Every structure is written in structure tokens, then in C-alpha cells.
XYZ file of C-alpha atoms in Angstrom:
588
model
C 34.983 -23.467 -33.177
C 36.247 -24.059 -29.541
C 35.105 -22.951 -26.786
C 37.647 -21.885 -24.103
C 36.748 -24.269 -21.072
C 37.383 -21.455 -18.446
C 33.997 -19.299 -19.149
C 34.652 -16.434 -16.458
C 37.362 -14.039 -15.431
C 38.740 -13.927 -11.921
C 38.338 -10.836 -9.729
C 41.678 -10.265 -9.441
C 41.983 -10.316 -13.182
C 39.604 -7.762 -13.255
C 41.156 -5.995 -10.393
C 44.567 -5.420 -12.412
C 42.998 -4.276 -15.986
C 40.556 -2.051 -14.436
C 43.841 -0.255 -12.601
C 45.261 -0.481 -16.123
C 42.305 0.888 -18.091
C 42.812 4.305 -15.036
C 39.954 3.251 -12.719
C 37.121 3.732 -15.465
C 35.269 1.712 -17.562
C 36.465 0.922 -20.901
C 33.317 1.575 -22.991
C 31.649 4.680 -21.542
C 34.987 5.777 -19.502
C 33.065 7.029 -16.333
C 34.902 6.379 -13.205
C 32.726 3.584 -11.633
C 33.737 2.055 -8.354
C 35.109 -1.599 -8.732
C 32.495 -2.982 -7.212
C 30.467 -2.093 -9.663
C 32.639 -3.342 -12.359
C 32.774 -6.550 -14.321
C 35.321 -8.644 -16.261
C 34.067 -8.868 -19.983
C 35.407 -10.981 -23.159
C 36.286 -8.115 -25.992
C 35.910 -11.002 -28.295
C 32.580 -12.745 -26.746
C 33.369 -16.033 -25.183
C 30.413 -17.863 -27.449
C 32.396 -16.814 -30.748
C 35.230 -17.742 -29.292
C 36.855 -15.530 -27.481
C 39.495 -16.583 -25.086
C 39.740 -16.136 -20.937
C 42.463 -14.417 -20.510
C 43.961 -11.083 -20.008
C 44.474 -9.989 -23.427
C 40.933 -10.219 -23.983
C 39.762 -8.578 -20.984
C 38.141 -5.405 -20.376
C 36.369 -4.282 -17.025
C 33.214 -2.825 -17.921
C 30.387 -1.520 -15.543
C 27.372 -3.113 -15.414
C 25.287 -0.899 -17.576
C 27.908 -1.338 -20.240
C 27.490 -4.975 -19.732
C 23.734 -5.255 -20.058
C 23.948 -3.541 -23.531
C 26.827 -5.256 -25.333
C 25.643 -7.551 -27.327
C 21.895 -6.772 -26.962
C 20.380 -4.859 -30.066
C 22.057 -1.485 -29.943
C 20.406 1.283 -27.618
C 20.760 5.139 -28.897
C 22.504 6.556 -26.324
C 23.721 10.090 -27.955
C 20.464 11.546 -26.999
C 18.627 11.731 -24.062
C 15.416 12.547 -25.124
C 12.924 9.606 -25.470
C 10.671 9.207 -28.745
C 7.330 11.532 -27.508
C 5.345 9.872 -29.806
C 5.790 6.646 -27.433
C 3.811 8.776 -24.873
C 0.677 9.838 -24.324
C -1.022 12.310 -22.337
C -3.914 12.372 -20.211
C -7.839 12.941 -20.999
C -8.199 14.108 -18.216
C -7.337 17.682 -16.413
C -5.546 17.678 -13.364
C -7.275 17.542 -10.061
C -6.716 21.117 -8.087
C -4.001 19.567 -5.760
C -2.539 18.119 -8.277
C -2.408 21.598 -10.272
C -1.149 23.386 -7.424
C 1.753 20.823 -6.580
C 3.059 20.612 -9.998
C 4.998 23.498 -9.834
C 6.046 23.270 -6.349
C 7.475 19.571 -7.349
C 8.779 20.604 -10.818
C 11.071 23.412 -9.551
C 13.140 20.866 -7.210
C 13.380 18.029 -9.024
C 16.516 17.750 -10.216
C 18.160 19.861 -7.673
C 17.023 18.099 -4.869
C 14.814 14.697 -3.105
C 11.490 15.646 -3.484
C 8.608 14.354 -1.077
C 5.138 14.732 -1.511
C 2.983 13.496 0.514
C -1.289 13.047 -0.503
C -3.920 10.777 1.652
C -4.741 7.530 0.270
C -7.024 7.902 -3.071
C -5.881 11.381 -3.880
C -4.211 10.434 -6.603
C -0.731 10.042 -6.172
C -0.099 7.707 -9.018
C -2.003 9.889 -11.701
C 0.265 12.835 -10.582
C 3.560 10.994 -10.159
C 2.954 9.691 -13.913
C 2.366 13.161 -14.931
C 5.263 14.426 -13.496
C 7.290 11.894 -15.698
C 5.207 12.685 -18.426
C 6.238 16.134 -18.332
C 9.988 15.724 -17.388
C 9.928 13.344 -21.028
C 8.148 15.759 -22.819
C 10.696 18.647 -22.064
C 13.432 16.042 -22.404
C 14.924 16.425 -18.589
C 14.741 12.841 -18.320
C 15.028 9.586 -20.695
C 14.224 7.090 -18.375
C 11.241 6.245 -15.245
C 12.082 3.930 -12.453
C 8.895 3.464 -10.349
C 10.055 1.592 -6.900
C 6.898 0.243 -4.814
C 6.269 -1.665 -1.965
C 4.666 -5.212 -3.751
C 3.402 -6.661 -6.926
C 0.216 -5.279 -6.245
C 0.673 -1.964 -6.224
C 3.206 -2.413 -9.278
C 0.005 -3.797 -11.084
C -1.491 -0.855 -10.414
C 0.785 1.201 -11.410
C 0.954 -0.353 -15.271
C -2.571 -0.466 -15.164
C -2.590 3.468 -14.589
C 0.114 4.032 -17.052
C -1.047 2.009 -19.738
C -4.791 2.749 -20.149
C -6.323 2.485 -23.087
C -8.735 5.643 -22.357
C -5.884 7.300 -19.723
C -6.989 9.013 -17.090
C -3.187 9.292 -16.515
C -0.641 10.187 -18.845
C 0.214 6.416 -21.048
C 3.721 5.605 -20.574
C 4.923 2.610 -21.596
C 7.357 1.065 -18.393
C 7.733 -2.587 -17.900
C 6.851 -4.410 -14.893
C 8.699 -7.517 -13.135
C 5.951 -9.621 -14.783
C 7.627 -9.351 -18.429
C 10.865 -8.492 -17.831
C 14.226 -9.601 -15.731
C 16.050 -6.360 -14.281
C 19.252 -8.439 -15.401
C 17.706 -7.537 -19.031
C 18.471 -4.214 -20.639
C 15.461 -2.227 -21.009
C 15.557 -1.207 -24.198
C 14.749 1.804 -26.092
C 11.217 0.820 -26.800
C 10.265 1.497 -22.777
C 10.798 4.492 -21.182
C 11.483 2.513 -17.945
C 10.306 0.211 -15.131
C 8.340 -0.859 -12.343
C 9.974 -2.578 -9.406
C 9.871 -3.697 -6.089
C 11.971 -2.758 -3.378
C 12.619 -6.373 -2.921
C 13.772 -6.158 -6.532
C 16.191 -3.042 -5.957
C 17.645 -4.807 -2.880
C 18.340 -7.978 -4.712
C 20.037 -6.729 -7.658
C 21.061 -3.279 -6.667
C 24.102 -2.847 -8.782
C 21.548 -3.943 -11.982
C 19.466 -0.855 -11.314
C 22.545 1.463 -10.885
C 23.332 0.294 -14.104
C 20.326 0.853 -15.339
C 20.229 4.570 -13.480
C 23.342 5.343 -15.571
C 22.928 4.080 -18.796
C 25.357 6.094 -20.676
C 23.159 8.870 -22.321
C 20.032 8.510 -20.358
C 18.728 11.017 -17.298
C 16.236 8.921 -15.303
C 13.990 9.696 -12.764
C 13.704 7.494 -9.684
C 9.862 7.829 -8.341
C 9.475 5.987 -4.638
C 6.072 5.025 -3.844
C 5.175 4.901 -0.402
C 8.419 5.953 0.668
C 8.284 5.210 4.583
C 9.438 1.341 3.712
C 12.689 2.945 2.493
C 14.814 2.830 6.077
C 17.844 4.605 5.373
C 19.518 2.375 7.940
C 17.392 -0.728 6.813
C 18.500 -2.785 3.730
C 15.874 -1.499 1.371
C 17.055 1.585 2.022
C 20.349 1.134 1.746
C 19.728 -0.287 -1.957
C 17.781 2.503 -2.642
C 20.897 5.192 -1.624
C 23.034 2.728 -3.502
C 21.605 2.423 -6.962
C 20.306 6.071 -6.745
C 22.089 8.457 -4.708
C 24.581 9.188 -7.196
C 23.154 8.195 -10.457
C 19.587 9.316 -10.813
C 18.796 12.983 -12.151
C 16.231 13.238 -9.955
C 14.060 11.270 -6.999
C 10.642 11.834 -6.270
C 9.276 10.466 -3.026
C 5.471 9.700 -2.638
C 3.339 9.158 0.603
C -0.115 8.230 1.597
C -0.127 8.881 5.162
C 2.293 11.190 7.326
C 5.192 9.481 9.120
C 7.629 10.313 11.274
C 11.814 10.244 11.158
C 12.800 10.122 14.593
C 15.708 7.818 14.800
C 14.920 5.810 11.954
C 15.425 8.475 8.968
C 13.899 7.448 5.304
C 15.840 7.418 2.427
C 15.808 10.802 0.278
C 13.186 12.230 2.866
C 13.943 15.478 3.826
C 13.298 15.829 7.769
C 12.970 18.567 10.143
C 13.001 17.945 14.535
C 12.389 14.360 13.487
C 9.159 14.606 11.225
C 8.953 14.228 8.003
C 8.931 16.970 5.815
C 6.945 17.031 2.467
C 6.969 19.290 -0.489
C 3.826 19.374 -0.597
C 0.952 18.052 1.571
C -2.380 17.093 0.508
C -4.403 15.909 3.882
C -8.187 14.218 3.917
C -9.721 16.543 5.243
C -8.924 18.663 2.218
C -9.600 15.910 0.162
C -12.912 15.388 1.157
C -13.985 19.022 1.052
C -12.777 19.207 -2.787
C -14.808 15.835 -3.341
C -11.298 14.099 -4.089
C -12.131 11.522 -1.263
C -15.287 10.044 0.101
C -16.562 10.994 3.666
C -16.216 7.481 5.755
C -18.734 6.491 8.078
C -17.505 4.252 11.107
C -20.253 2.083 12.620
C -19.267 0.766 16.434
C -19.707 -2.786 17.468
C -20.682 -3.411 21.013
C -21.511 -6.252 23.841
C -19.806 -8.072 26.129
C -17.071 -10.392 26.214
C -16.076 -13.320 28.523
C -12.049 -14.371 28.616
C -9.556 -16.230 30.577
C -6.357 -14.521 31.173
C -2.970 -15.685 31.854
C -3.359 -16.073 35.851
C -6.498 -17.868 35.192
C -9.034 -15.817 35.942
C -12.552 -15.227 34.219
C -13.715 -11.899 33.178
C -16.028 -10.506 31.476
C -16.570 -6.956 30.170
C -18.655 -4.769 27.876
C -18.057 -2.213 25.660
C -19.627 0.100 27.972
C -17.913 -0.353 30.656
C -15.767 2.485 31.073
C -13.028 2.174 34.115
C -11.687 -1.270 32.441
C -7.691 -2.206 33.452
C -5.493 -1.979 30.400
C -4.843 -5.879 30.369
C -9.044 -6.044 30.220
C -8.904 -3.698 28.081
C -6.855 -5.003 25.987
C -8.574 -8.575 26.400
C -12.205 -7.070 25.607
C -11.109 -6.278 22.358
C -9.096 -8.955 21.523
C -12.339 -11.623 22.428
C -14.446 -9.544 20.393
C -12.062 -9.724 16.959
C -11.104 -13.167 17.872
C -14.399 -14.947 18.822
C -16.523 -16.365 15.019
C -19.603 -18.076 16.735
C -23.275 -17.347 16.335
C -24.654 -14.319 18.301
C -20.588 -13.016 18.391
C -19.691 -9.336 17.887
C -17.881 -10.017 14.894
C -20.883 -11.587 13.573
C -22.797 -9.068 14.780
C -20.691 -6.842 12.187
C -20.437 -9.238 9.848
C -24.134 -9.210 9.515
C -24.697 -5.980 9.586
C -22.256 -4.709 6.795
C -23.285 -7.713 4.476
C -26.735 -6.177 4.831
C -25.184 -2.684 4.121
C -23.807 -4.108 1.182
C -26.634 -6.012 -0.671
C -28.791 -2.410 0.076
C -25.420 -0.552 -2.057
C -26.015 -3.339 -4.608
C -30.096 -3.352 -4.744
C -29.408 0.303 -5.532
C -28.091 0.168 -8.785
C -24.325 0.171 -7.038
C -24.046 -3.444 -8.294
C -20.315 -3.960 -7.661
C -20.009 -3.081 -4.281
C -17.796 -4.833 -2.133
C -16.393 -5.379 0.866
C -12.921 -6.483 2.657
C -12.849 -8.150 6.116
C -9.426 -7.813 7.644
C -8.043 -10.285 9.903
C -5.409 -11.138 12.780
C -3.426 -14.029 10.671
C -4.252 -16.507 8.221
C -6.356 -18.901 10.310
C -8.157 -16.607 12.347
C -8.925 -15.442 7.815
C -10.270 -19.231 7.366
C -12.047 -19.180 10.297
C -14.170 -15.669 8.952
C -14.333 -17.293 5.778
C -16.082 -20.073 6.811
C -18.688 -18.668 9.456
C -19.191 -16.528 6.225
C -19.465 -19.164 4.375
C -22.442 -20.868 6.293
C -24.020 -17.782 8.328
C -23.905 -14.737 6.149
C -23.457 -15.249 2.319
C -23.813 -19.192 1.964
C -21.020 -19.261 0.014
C -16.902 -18.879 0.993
C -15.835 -15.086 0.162
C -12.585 -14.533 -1.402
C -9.167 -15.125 0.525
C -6.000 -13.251 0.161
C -3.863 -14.596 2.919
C 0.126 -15.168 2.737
C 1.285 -17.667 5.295
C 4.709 -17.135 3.952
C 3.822 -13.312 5.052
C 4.898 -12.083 1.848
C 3.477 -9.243 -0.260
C 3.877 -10.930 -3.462
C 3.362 -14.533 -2.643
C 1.607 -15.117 -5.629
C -1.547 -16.985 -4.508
C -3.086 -14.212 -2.675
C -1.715 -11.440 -5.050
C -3.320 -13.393 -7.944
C -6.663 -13.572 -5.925
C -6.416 -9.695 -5.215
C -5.921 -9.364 -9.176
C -9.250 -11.349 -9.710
C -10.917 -10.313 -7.051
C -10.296 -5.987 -8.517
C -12.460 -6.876 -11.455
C -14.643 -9.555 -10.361
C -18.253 -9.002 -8.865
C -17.592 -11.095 -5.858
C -19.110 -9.143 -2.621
C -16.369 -10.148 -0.036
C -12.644 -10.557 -0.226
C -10.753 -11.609 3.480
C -7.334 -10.652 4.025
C -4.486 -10.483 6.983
C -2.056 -7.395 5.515
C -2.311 -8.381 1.695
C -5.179 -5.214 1.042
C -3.482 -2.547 2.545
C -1.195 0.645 1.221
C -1.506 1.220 -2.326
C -3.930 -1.326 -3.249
C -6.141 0.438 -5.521
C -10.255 -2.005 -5.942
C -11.958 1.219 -6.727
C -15.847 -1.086 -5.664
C -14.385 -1.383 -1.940
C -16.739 0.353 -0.116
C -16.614 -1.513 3.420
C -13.988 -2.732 5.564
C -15.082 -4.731 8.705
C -11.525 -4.112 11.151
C -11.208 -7.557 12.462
C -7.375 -7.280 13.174
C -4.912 -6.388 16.140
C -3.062 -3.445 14.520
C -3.591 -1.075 16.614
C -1.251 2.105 15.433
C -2.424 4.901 14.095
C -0.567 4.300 10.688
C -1.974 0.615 9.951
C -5.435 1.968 10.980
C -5.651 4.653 8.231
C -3.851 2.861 5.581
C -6.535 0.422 6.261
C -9.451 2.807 6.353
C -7.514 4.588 3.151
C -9.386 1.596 1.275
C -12.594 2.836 1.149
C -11.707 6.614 0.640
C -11.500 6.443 -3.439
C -14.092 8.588 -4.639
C -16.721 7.259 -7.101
C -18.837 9.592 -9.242
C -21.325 7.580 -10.741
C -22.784 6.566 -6.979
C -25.080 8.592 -5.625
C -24.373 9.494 -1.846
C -20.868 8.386 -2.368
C -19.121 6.985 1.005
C -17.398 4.592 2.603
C -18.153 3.102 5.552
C -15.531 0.834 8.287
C -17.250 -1.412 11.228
C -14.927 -1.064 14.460
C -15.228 -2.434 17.609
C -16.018 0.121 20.142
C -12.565 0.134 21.885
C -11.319 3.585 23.196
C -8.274 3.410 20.747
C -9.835 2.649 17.471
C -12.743 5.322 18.352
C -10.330 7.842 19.098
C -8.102 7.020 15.831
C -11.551 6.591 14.019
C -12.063 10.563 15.226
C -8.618 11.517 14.631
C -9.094 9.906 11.180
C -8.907 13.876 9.296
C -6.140 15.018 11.697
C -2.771 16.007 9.947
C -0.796 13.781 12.432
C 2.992 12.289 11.621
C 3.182 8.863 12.218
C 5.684 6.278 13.245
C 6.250 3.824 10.847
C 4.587 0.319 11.657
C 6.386 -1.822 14.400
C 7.872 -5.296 13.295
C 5.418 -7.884 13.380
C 7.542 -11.306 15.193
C 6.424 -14.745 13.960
C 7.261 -17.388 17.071
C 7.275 -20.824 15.659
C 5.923 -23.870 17.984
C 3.119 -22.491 19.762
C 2.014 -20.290 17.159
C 1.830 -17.596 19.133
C 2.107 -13.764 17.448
C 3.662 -11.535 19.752
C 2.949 -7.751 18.582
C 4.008 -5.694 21.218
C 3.622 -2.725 19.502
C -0.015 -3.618 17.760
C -2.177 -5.684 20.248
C -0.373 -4.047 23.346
C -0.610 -6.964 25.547
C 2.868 -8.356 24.823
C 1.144 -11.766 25.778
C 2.066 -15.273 24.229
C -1.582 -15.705 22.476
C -1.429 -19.442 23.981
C -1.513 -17.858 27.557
C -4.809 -16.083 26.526
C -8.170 -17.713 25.716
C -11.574 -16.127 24.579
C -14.901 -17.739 25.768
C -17.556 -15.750 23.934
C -19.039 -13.070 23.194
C -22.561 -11.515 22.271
C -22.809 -8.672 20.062
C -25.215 -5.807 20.008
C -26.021 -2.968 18.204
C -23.479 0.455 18.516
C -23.441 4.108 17.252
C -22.096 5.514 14.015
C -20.224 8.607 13.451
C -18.754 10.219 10.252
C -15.977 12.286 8.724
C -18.225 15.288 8.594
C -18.526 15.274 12.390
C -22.077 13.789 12.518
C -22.881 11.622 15.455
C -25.545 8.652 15.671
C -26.374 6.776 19.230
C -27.527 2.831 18.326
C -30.737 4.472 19.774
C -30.955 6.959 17.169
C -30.169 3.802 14.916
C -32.534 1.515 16.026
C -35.585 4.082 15.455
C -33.971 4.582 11.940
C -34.081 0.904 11.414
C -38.009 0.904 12.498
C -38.458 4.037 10.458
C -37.147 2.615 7.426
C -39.475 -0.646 7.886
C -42.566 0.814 8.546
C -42.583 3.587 5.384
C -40.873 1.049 3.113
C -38.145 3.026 2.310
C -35.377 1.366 -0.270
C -32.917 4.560 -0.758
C -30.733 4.348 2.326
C -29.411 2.781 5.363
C -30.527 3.060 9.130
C -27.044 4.038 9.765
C -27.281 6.647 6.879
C -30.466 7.788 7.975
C -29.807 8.314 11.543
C -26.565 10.480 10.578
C -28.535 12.453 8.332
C -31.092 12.872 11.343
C -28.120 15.202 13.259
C -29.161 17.522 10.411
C -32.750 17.347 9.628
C -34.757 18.303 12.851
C -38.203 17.086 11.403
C -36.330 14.143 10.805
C -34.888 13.528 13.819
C -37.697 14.282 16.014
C -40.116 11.341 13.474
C -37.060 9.060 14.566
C -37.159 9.770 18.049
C -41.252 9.326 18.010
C -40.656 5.291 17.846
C -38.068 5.091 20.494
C -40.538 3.263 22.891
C -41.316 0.844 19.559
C -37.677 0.768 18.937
């Protein structure tokens, strides 16, 4: 047999018989828009087929995918049930109470719902596939997400052995090439958004498979720009060919002038189907309470114009560019006596007490400004607090699925390791249920990076008594009032961009660190730590007086069940308590 030398059509070829064919494709016959279309051999090129016209028919690219792959059923568009399984679990109330709110738009309409970080909104967008299959609405699941990561979680939650989740059996980017049919042995899959931007027309095809319904499910939503080119994918593969889209949120954002793709919007916000907030959460015991514990002392800088300054956490009429400068010496400065060891310290010691107490997982995520200001943590770490060099997840490329740190993220979930250091790799929709402290060593400053980040430590775990999570924050008047505001039902902007300058190495983040300084025209010269308060969720204040008695108090009886931080909270609601704290104030 010979092959014909020419292996491909021309566009113009393909031009003139898709005119001829009357603007459709010649397999399924939907009217598909020529951009969308492709030349293809009737006779396949590898058997011989000749390159030319009289063997060419423009087919779309779902047609494509399937011809010659083992044939699909495509008369029906129910999928085999007993492929799927459903959960062992009941739903949670919110979940119960959303259901129907959700199930009686799909179809008709973009559906947002929008449910604080550790709610759940995984569990409940798999059961709303899981029911749509069931009923035989849809044939097919797209899940879009924002990296790797949170596509790993994602099959893990859909593929359970013991499912807490309904099982569903979607492939991931990991096994499979979106240039690949799916296949009738998958309901669907789980991609990026990186993914649906590279190969858009693939996942139209895919959307449209002749005989299939599919439901398009975007996970954290807010990266979907409608002007931005993720977004523009999105409303390109799925605008016109999906049955139905559900959108899904972990913290509120805001439109404005930037609308999101399939997010209905009202006077510029957002505007869910449903809204599940943590406040709620918490009082149904979906969520754990957080307690924030302040770091304080003073800090000593040089500024652009030279000058030296130094200024505590105390100090209360403080310029903004101070301002700005006191916090950024005390996240920036590693050194012995610092404020970040200081918290470093202390929340290592929080942890081993979790771990002495039968929590024996616990764990703990440092984030951090870049990735050497990461190695630098990691090593003071490394010879001041645990004696060995904690876990890394840092992308210098400053990509989400750069696969060293995303591997190291995958180890670290089911490890036992007690520290894992990070830039922006642990953030939205990465799910390591043992989290249970975060030490905020970082420069985003908005109100949306700070609860995504405190959103880590907010998944609820039964089997530990006094369940909670607990974040270490400098004491600068933003974080503490974000800290406070932490419950509030508040629509956010989406994060600013983040601009790498090359040379100097400088990070400008206008919009996070606020000084819109060069970091070259800024140096730190030390600072010493001290002990701050604590407040919690549940409105509970501690002062680091309270704190320090509570330390004492804990020393001298020999107690082993809880924290100074803990127990000085708990004081704000046990008078005999408080009042045996206050006793050793002079000792203190």
C-alpha cells in the first residue's frame, strides 16, 4: 500500500466542501461554525486514502475525535447507572436545602452557588451530577478548576472507595489527553482552565458529542474573566453547547467592571443561587471556629529616602508608608529573637501540644512572600524550631501546576510531616484535611487572599476533640480588622495581578503590600518579637496578659489538655477561671 505523500487537507479545501456539504457537518449534520470544522479523509489516509477533494469531508471536531476510535453509543443519552455510585453519607443541611434551589435552574439557566471554604462544595457539586445522571438530564460531567491540585481533589472525592460523595468515574489530565475521546466508560472529565483555554474547540467537541447532554461544573468561578482569556474559552466551548453550567464559589466576589463568565450579577456584585456564609457554617458545626493569635514588637527599617525608623506594634498614630514598613520588617526579617520567629515558635509549640494529644497528624502551613523569602523560613526552621527542613511547595515559574511543588503538596496531604512552606501553591481549593495552623508570613493584603488563606484551616474534623483552627498574624491594623471581619458576608474584588520585574528582583504589588515600592529601595534591620493577644470566631477576646497568666497557670497545675491561648479564650467565659488567671498577673 501507498501512502499519499500530502497527509493534510488545506483550509481552503475544507472551506469549499463544507459550503458544499450546506454549512454542516457531514456525520452528525449540525450546523457548526467553520472554525470549528476540520478536513477529514472518508477513506483514512493510513489505509490509504488519498488527499484530495473527492475524499474529503469537513467534519467538526467531536465527529473527528470519534471516527476511528472504538465506537461510542450515541442514540442515548443516558449513561450506564450502574457505573455510578451514590453516597454513604446524607447530605449536610445546606447542602439539603440548596439542592432544590440549584436543581430547578439548571438547565434553564447559569447557576452560581456560592459556600465558604470547607463547606463542602465538591461533595454537593458531585451530587448534583449524580442526580442529573441518575434521572438521565445529562450524559456527560465536565469539572473545570483552577490547578492540578484541586483537580486531584476532585478525583479523589469522586472516586472513593468508602464515598462520602457520590463515586463517579471522570478522568483527570493525569490519564488522559483532551485531544482523546472520552469514551463511554467515563462519564466525563476534570480539567484545568489552562486546559480549556488551550484546546478550547476540543472541549466544545467534547460538550457536543452527538447524543450526549453534559453538564459544565466551574469550580471557583471568579478566575473565569469574561473579558480575560480563560473566560473567553469558557463562553466558547460552553455557551452554546452545554445543557447546563453550574458555577461554584468559596468566598464572595465582586463584578464591577470585570464580569465572570456565566455569573449572574446584580449593581456589580455577584449574585449566587444560593449562599452558604461561615458564620452559618460554624454554627451548624460544618466549619471549625478559627482562633487568630497576634504577633507583636518592634521593628527597625530603612526606607527609600534613607532614613531609620523604628516602630512597634503598639504604636498607634504610625504614617501609612511606616505602616506599611512595620509590617513588611516583621514578615520579612528570619533571625533569632524576630517576630516571625516569635510565631514560628509559638505555633510549632501549639502544634506538638495538638499532636501529644492524641491529634497525631496535625500540621501546619507557613505562607510566604516569594520563593526565597520560603527557603529562607525553611531553613531558620530547619536549625531553630524543628531541627529538620519542613516541606516546600514553592513555584518559581509561578505556576499552579508546576509539578515539583504540586507533587510535594500531593505527599505532603497524606504524609505525617508537621510543616509544609508555601508562596500561593496552598491556597483556594486545596483540600489537607490535618492543616490546622497557618502562620501568615506573606504581603497579600486583600480581603479575598486573606480568607482563602485562612479557608485552610476551617475543614471541620470530628474525631478531635475541641476542634479549631488557629492562624498567627502580625498585629497590623489591616489583617486584625480582616481577621474580625473574617464571618462577615462581604463581596470581594477578585485578587490584583501580581507583576514579576526581572533584574533587581524586585515584586511590585501595588494592590497587596500597598507600598508600590521597588523592594530594592526598602531594607529591614531587625526586629524583636513579643508576645500578642488572641481572639476567635466566636467573638472571644484574650490580651497577651490574659495569655501570659494562662501560660503560668498551665505550668504550675501541670495541665496537658490545652493551650495558654485556648485557655485564656475560654477565661472570657468562665469567671472562676478568669479571676485564678488574673491572681498570677504580678508572677506573670
Amino acid at each position: 500500500m501507498t501512502l499519499d505523500l500530502r497527509r493534510t487537507f488545506t483550509r481552503q479545501e475544507t472551506w469549499r466542501t463544507w459550503q458544499l456539504q450546506g454549512y454542516v457537518c457531514n456525520i452528525c449534520r449540525r450546523a457548526i461554525p467553520f472554525d470549528l470544522m476540520q478536513g477529514d479523509h472518508i477513506i483514512p489516509w493510513s489505509r490509504g486514502g488519498r488527499t484530495s477533494v473527492e475524499n474529503l469531508q469537513a467534519i467538526c471536531g467531536s465527529c473527528n475525535l470519534r471516527k476511528g476510535s472504538t465506537p461510542q453509543q450515541v442514540t442515548s443519552a443516558r449513561f450506564a447507572i450502574d457505573r455510578i455510585h451514590p453516597t454513604i453519607a446524607g447530605l449536610r443541611p445546606w447542602q439539603a436545602e440548596a439542592m432544590p434551589i440549584v436543581m430547578s435552574h439548571l438547565g434553564h439557566e447559569p447557576v452560581l452557588v456560592e459556600a465558604c471554604p470547607g463547606a463542602g462544595k465538591t461533595r454537593f457539586g458531585l451530587e448534583v451530577a449524580y442526580q442529573l445522571v441518575a434521572r438521565g438530564e445529562v450524559s456527560r460531567v465536565l469539572v473545570v478548576v483552577p490547578s492540578l491540585a484541586i483537580a486531584d481533589g476532585w478525583s479523589r472525592s469522586a472516586s472513593s472507595a468508602t464515598p462520602s460523595s457520590p463515586t463517579l468515574p471522570l478522568r483527570t489530565q493525569r490519564e488522559w489527553r483532551p485531544v482523546d475521546p472520552i469514551g463511554d466508560d467515563w462519564l466525563g472529565a476534570i480539567i484545568t482552565y489552562q486546559s480549556l483555554f488551550a484546546v478550547t474547540e476540543m472541549f466544545l467537541a467534547h460538550a457536543t458529542d452527538p447524543g450526549h447532554r453534559t453538564l459544565v461544573i466551574f469550580d471557583e468561578v471568579h478566575h473565569a474573566g469574561a473579558n480575560a482569556a480563560w473566560g473567553i474559552s469558557a463562553q466558547e466551548a460552553f455557551a452554546a453547547g452545554a445543557w447546563g453550567i453550574l458555577s461554584l464559589s468559596g468566598t464572595p466576589f465582586r463584578t464591577g467592571r470585570d464580569p465572570i463568565a456565566f455569573v449572574p450579577s446584580e449593581h456589580g456584585n455577584a449574585r449566587p443561587h444560593y449562599r452558604y456564609s461561615y458564620d452559618r457554617a460554624i454554627t451548624d458545626s460544618a466549619c471549625r471556629p478559627v482562633q487568630f493569635v497576634e504577633a507583636r514588637g518592634e521593628t527597625t527599617f530603612r526606607t527609600a529616602d534613607n532614613e531609620v525608623h523604628s516602630v512597634t506594634f503598639d504604636d498607634t498614630e504610625v504614617p501609612q508608608t511606616r505602616e506599611r514598613g512595620r509590617l513588611r520588617a516583621a514578615i520579612e526579617w528570619i533571625g533569632e529573637g524576630s517576630i516571625a520567629e516569635q510565631m514560628l515558635q509559638d505555633a510549632n509549640q501549639y502544634l506538638l501540644g495538638l499532636r501529644a494529644r492524641g491529634d497525631t497528624d496535625a500540621a501546619g502551613l507557613v505562607v510566604c512572600i516569594d520563593c526565597d523569602h520560603a527557603a529562607r523560613v525553611a531553613d531558620h526552621m530547619a536549625s531553630r524550631v524543628l531541627g529538620f527542613r519542613p516541606v516546600v511547595a514553592c513555584s518559581r515559574l509561578f505556576d499552579e501546576n508546576d509539578p515539583d511543588p504540586a507533587n510535594a503538596i500531593r505527599l505532603f496531604r497524606a504524609a505525617h510531616d508537621p510543616w509544609i512552606v508555601a508562596v500561593n501553591m496552598v491556597s483556594e481549593g486545596v483540600d489537607i484535611p490535618r492543616l490546622r495552623a497557618v502562620i501568615y508570613l506573606t504581603n497579600r493584603l486583600t480581603l479575598l487572599s486573606f480568607r482563602q488563606i485562612v479557608g485552610r484551616v476551617v475543614r471541620t474534623d470530628p474525631a478531635n476533640v475541641d476542634d479549631h483552627g488557629r492562624v498567627y498574624i502580625p498585629a497590623d491594623p489591616s489583617l486584625l480588622d480582616m481577621a474580625r471581619r473574617i464571618t462577615e458576608n462581604a463581596d470581594l474584588l477578585p485578587p490584583p495581578m501580581v507583576i514579576i520585574t526581572d533584574g533587581e528582583r524586585a515584586l511590585r504589588i501595588g494592590g497587596e503590600d500597598g507600598s508600590g515600592e521597588a523592594r530594592g529601595s526598602f531594607e529591614t534591620l531587625g526586629t524583636v518579637g513579643k508576645q500578642g493577644g488572641a481572639f476567635d470566631t466566636q467573638g472571644r477576646e484574650a490580651h497577651a496578659v490574659l495569655i501570659a497568666c494562662a501560660r503560668l497557670f498551665i505550668e504550675r497545675e501541670g495541665l496537658t489538655g490545652t493551650d495558654p491561648e485556648s485557655l485564656a479564650l475560654a477565661a472570657g467565659d468562665a469567671p472562676e477561671l478568669l479571676e485564678a488567671l488574673l491572681s498570677l498577673r504580678e508572677e506573670g
